[in-house]
Amino acid sequence: MEENIKDLHVLIVEDNILNQKFAAAVVKKMGYKADIVANGLLGLEAYKTKKYDLILMDIQMPVMNGIEATKAIRRIELEEGKDEHIPIIAVTAFAMEQDRKNCMEAGMDAFLAKPYKPFELQQTIEKIFT
Ligand code: MN
């Protein structure tokens, strides 16, 4: 399957402004488009209203955390019988084995510990699309 990786539209769900800017800079440097929202509920709304290729999901956020938002997205995919599974990368400072397990059980595809280097996010994204 050929995927034009340059056309990716990435949704960044992150409450910390510095982390938002950092993630967006990496994504844009890769040549992709990025939208930013500040919590899981806004992420869920964005997912429902726009077509994205990838979500970067922080875990600890106000209003709705990344685990809840991911579960809600997977539920929608299941209920609407979508055959498209949107890749979700957990980006979190909680990097214990149990945190990783919780993310995978919630339906995330990959896990990236904060703080991360630009190339680590880049590699994680590229791995998903190859
Ligand atoms: Mn956070």
PDB file of C-alpha atoms and ligand atoms in Angstrom:
ATOM      1  CA  MET A   1       0.000   0.000   0.000  1.00  0.00           C
ATOM      2  CA  GLU A   2       1.426   3.319  -1.089  1.00  0.00           C
ATOM      3  CA  GLU A   3       0.844   6.151   1.300  1.00  0.00           C
ATOM      4  CA  ASN A   4       1.803   9.700   0.542  1.00  0.00           C
ATOM      5  CA  ILE A   5       3.281  10.471   3.902  1.00  0.00           C
ATOM      6  CA  LYS A   6       3.711  14.155   3.005  1.00  0.00           C
ATOM      7  CA  ASP A   7      -0.030  14.773   2.948  1.00  0.00           C
ATOM      8  CA  LEU A   8      -0.566  13.829   6.553  1.00  0.00           C
ATOM      9  CA  HIS A   9      -2.812  15.958   8.708  1.00  0.00           C
ATOM     10  CA  VAL A  10      -1.936  15.538  12.360  1.00  0.00           C
ATOM     11  CA  LEU A  11      -4.088  16.411  15.354  1.00  0.00           C
ATOM     12  CA  ILE A  12      -2.082  17.357  18.438  1.00  0.00           C
ATOM     13  CA  VAL A  13      -4.039  16.949  21.679  1.00  0.00           C
ATOM     14  CA  GLU A  14      -1.962  18.502  24.444  1.00  0.00           C
ATOM     15  CA  ASP A  15      -2.670  20.952  27.260  1.00  0.00           C
ATOM     16  CA  ASN A  16       0.826  22.329  27.805  1.00  0.00           C
ATOM     17  CA  ILE A  17       1.598  25.251  25.511  1.00  0.00           C
ATOM     18  CA  LEU A  18       5.332  24.560  25.264  1.00  0.00           C
ATOM     19  CA  ASN A  19       4.685  20.896  24.466  1.00  0.00           C
ATOM     20  CA  GLN A  20       2.091  21.951  21.876  1.00  0.00           C
ATOM     21  CA  LYS A  21       4.619  24.208  20.167  1.00  0.00           C
ATOM     22  CA  PHE A  22       7.357  21.605  20.301  1.00  0.00           C
ATOM     23  CA  ALA A  23       5.200  18.857  18.802  1.00  0.00           C
ATOM     24  CA  ALA A  24       3.797  21.181  16.137  1.00  0.00           C
ATOM     25  CA  ALA A  25       7.292  22.302  15.144  1.00  0.00           C
ATOM     26  CA  VAL A  26       8.423  18.696  14.652  1.00  0.00           C
ATOM     27  CA  VAL A  27       5.288  17.786  12.690  1.00  0.00           C
ATOM     28  CA  LYS A  28       5.562  20.853  10.453  1.00  0.00           C
ATOM     29  CA  LYS A  29       9.258  20.293   9.890  1.00  0.00           C
ATOM     30  CA  MET A  30       8.339  16.845   8.583  1.00  0.00           C
ATOM     31  CA  GLY A  31       6.125  18.635   6.065  1.00  0.00           C
ATOM     32  CA  TYR A  32       2.786  17.729   7.613  1.00  0.00           C
ATOM     33  CA  LYS A  33      -0.127  19.867   8.659  1.00  0.00           C
ATOM     34  CA  ALA A  34      -0.911  20.201  12.355  1.00  0.00           C
ATOM     35  CA  ASP A  35      -3.955  21.274  14.347  1.00  0.00           C
ATOM     36  CA  ILE A  36      -3.683  21.778  18.092  1.00  0.00           C
ATOM     37  CA  VAL A  37      -6.348  21.369  20.764  1.00  0.00           C
ATOM     38  CA  ALA A  38      -5.876  21.621  24.525  1.00  0.00           C
ATOM     39  CA  ASN A  39      -7.795  18.683  25.997  1.00  0.00           C
ATOM     40  CA  GLY A  40      -9.315  15.302  25.229  1.00  0.00           C
ATOM     41  CA  LEU A  41     -12.839  16.594  24.779  1.00  0.00           C
ATOM     42  CA  LEU A  42     -11.716  19.153  22.202  1.00  0.00           C
ATOM     43  CA  GLY A  43      -9.682  16.380  20.586  1.00  0.00           C
ATOM     44  CA  LEU A  44     -12.768  14.218  20.340  1.00  0.00           C
ATOM     45  CA  GLU A  45     -14.725  17.088  18.776  1.00  0.00           C
ATOM     46  CA  ALA A  46     -11.950  17.749  16.276  1.00  0.00           C
ATOM     47  CA  TYR A  47     -11.788  14.044  15.392  1.00  0.00           C
ATOM     48  CA  LYS A  48     -15.537  14.039  14.740  1.00  0.00           C
ATOM     49  CA  THR A  49     -15.572  17.147  12.581  1.00  0.00           C
ATOM     50  CA  LYS A  50     -12.378  16.876  10.550  1.00  0.00           C
ATOM     51  CA  LYS A  51     -10.455  14.161   8.773  1.00  0.00           C
ATOM     52  CA  TYR A  52      -7.079  13.428  10.358  1.00  0.00           C
ATOM     53  CA  ASP A  53      -4.436  10.846   9.558  1.00  0.00           C
ATOM     54  CA  LEU A  54      -2.800  10.724  12.953  1.00  0.00           C
ATOM     55  CA  ILE A  55      -3.365  11.878  16.517  1.00  0.00           C
ATOM     56  CA  LEU A  56      -0.677  12.744  19.061  1.00  0.00           C
ATOM     57  CA  MET A  57      -2.398  12.276  22.392  1.00  0.00           C
ATOM     58  CA  ASP A  58      -1.147  13.604  25.706  1.00  0.00           C
ATOM     59  CA  ILE A  59      -2.381  11.559  28.667  1.00  0.00           C
ATOM     60  CA  GLN A  60      -2.742  14.015  31.526  1.00  0.00           C
ATOM     61  CA  MET A  61      -5.093  16.824  30.495  1.00  0.00           C
ATOM     62  CA  PRO A  62      -7.964  18.715  32.109  1.00  0.00           C
ATOM     63  CA  VAL A  63     -11.633  18.061  31.202  1.00  0.00           C
ATOM     64  CA  MET A  64     -10.937  14.737  29.473  1.00  0.00           C
ATOM     65  CA  ASN A  65      -7.646  12.865  29.609  1.00  0.00           C
ATOM     66  CA  GLY A  66      -5.966  11.059  26.749  1.00  0.00           C
ATOM     67  CA  ILE A  67      -7.022   7.588  27.846  1.00  0.00           C
ATOM     68  CA  GLU A  68     -10.716   8.546  27.939  1.00  0.00           C
ATOM     69  CA  ALA A  69     -10.484  10.399  24.632  1.00  0.00           C
ATOM     70  CA  THR A  70      -8.792   7.441  22.947  1.00  0.00           C
ATOM     71  CA  LYS A  71     -11.405   5.014  24.267  1.00  0.00           C
ATOM     72  CA  ALA A  72     -14.157   7.322  22.987  1.00  0.00           C
ATOM     73  CA  ILE A  73     -12.565   7.488  19.527  1.00  0.00           C
ATOM     74  CA  ARG A  74     -12.198   3.694  19.341  1.00  0.00           C
ATOM     75  CA  ARG A  75     -15.831   3.317  20.449  1.00  0.00           C
ATOM     76  CA  ILE A  76     -16.957   5.644  17.646  1.00  0.00           C
ATOM     77  CA  GLU A  77     -14.899   3.694  15.102  1.00  0.00           C
ATOM     78  CA  LEU A  78     -16.527   0.483  16.300  1.00  0.00           C
ATOM     79  CA  GLU A  79     -20.073   1.823  16.459  1.00  0.00           C
ATOM     80  CA  GLU A  80     -19.916   3.508  13.100  1.00  0.00           C
ATOM     81  CA  GLY A  81     -18.338   0.422  11.606  1.00  0.00           C
ATOM     82  CA  LYS A  82     -15.557   2.508  10.124  1.00  0.00           C
ATOM     83  CA  ASP A  83     -12.887   0.385   8.587  1.00  0.00           C
ATOM     84  CA  GLU A  84     -10.455   3.198   9.150  1.00  0.00           C
ATOM     85  CA  HIS A  85      -8.449   2.983  12.316  1.00  0.00           C
ATOM     86  CA  ILE A  86      -6.852   6.322  13.078  1.00  0.00           C
ATOM     87  CA  PRO A  87      -3.361   5.868  14.506  1.00  0.00           C
ATOM     88  CA  ILE A  88      -2.972   7.390  17.963  1.00  0.00           C
ATOM     89  CA  ILE A  89       0.426   7.996  19.543  1.00  0.00           C
ATOM     90  CA  ALA A  90       0.420   8.415  23.317  1.00  0.00           C
ATOM     91  CA  VAL A  91       2.819  11.162  24.332  1.00  0.00           C
ATOM     92  CA  THR A  92       3.284  11.187  28.055  1.00  0.00           C
ATOM     93  CA  ALA A  93       5.627  11.910  30.911  1.00  0.00           C
ATOM     94  CA  PHE A  94       4.234   8.784  32.584  1.00  0.00           C
ATOM     95  CA  ALA A  95       6.607   6.249  31.152  1.00  0.00           C
ATOM     96  CA  MET A  96       6.276   3.306  33.505  1.00  0.00           C
ATOM     97  CA  GLU A  97       5.477  -0.099  32.076  1.00  0.00           C
ATOM     98  CA  GLN A  98       1.950   0.057  33.520  1.00  0.00           C
ATOM     99  CA  ASP A  99       1.342   3.441  31.837  1.00  0.00           C
ATOM    100  CA  ARG A 100       2.396   1.990  28.526  1.00  0.00           C
ATOM    101  CA  LYS A 101       0.078  -0.960  29.105  1.00  0.00           C
ATOM    102  CA  ASN A 102      -2.848   1.335  29.962  1.00  0.00           C
ATOM    103  CA  CYS A 103      -2.305   3.254  26.734  1.00  0.00           C
ATOM    104  CA  MET A 104      -2.202   0.133  24.597  1.00  0.00           C
ATOM    105  CA  GLU A 105      -5.319  -1.233  26.304  1.00  0.00           C
ATOM    106  CA  ALA A 106      -7.125   2.045  25.599  1.00  0.00           C
ATOM    107  CA  GLY A 107      -6.408   1.497  21.905  1.00  0.00           C
ATOM    108  CA  MET A 108      -3.302   3.537  21.253  1.00  0.00           C
ATOM    109  CA  ASP A 109      -0.884   2.375  18.576  1.00  0.00           C
ATOM    110  CA  ALA A 110       2.389   3.707  19.903  1.00  0.00           C
ATOM    111  CA  PHE A 111       3.859   5.272  22.985  1.00  0.00           C
ATOM    112  CA  LEU A 112       6.373   8.087  23.283  1.00  0.00           C
ATOM    113  CA  ALA A 113       7.815   9.250  26.603  1.00  0.00           C
ATOM    114  CA  LYS A 114       8.190  12.968  27.277  1.00  0.00           C
ATOM    115  CA  PRO A 115      10.565  14.684  27.076  1.00  0.00           C
ATOM    116  CA  TYR A 116      11.443  13.380  23.639  1.00  0.00           C
ATOM    117  CA  LYS A 117      13.848  14.451  20.919  1.00  0.00           C
ATOM    118  CA  PRO A 118      12.476  15.587  17.535  1.00  0.00           C
ATOM    119  CA  PHE A 119      13.909  12.495  15.791  1.00  0.00           C
ATOM    120  CA  GLU A 120      12.107  10.218  18.270  1.00  0.00           C
ATOM    121  CA  LEU A 121       8.718  11.641  17.350  1.00  0.00           C
ATOM    122  CA  GLN A 122       9.698  11.546  13.695  1.00  0.00           C
ATOM    123  CA  GLN A 123      10.686   7.876  13.919  1.00  0.00           C
ATOM    124  CA  THR A 124       7.520   6.986  15.796  1.00  0.00           C
ATOM    125  CA  ILE A 125       5.391   8.633  13.108  1.00  0.00           C
ATOM    126  CA  GLU A 126       7.347   7.074  10.260  1.00  0.00           C
ATOM    127  CA  LYS A 127       7.081   3.616  11.823  1.00  0.00           C
ATOM    128  CA  ILE A 128       3.287   3.906  11.839  1.00  0.00           C
ATOM    129  CA  PHE A 129       3.129   4.732   8.152  1.00  0.00           C
ATOM    130  CA  THR A 130       5.603   2.187   6.832  1.00  0.00           C
TER     131      THR A 130
HETATM  132 MN    MN B   1      -0.651  17.253  29.928  1.00  0.00          MN
END
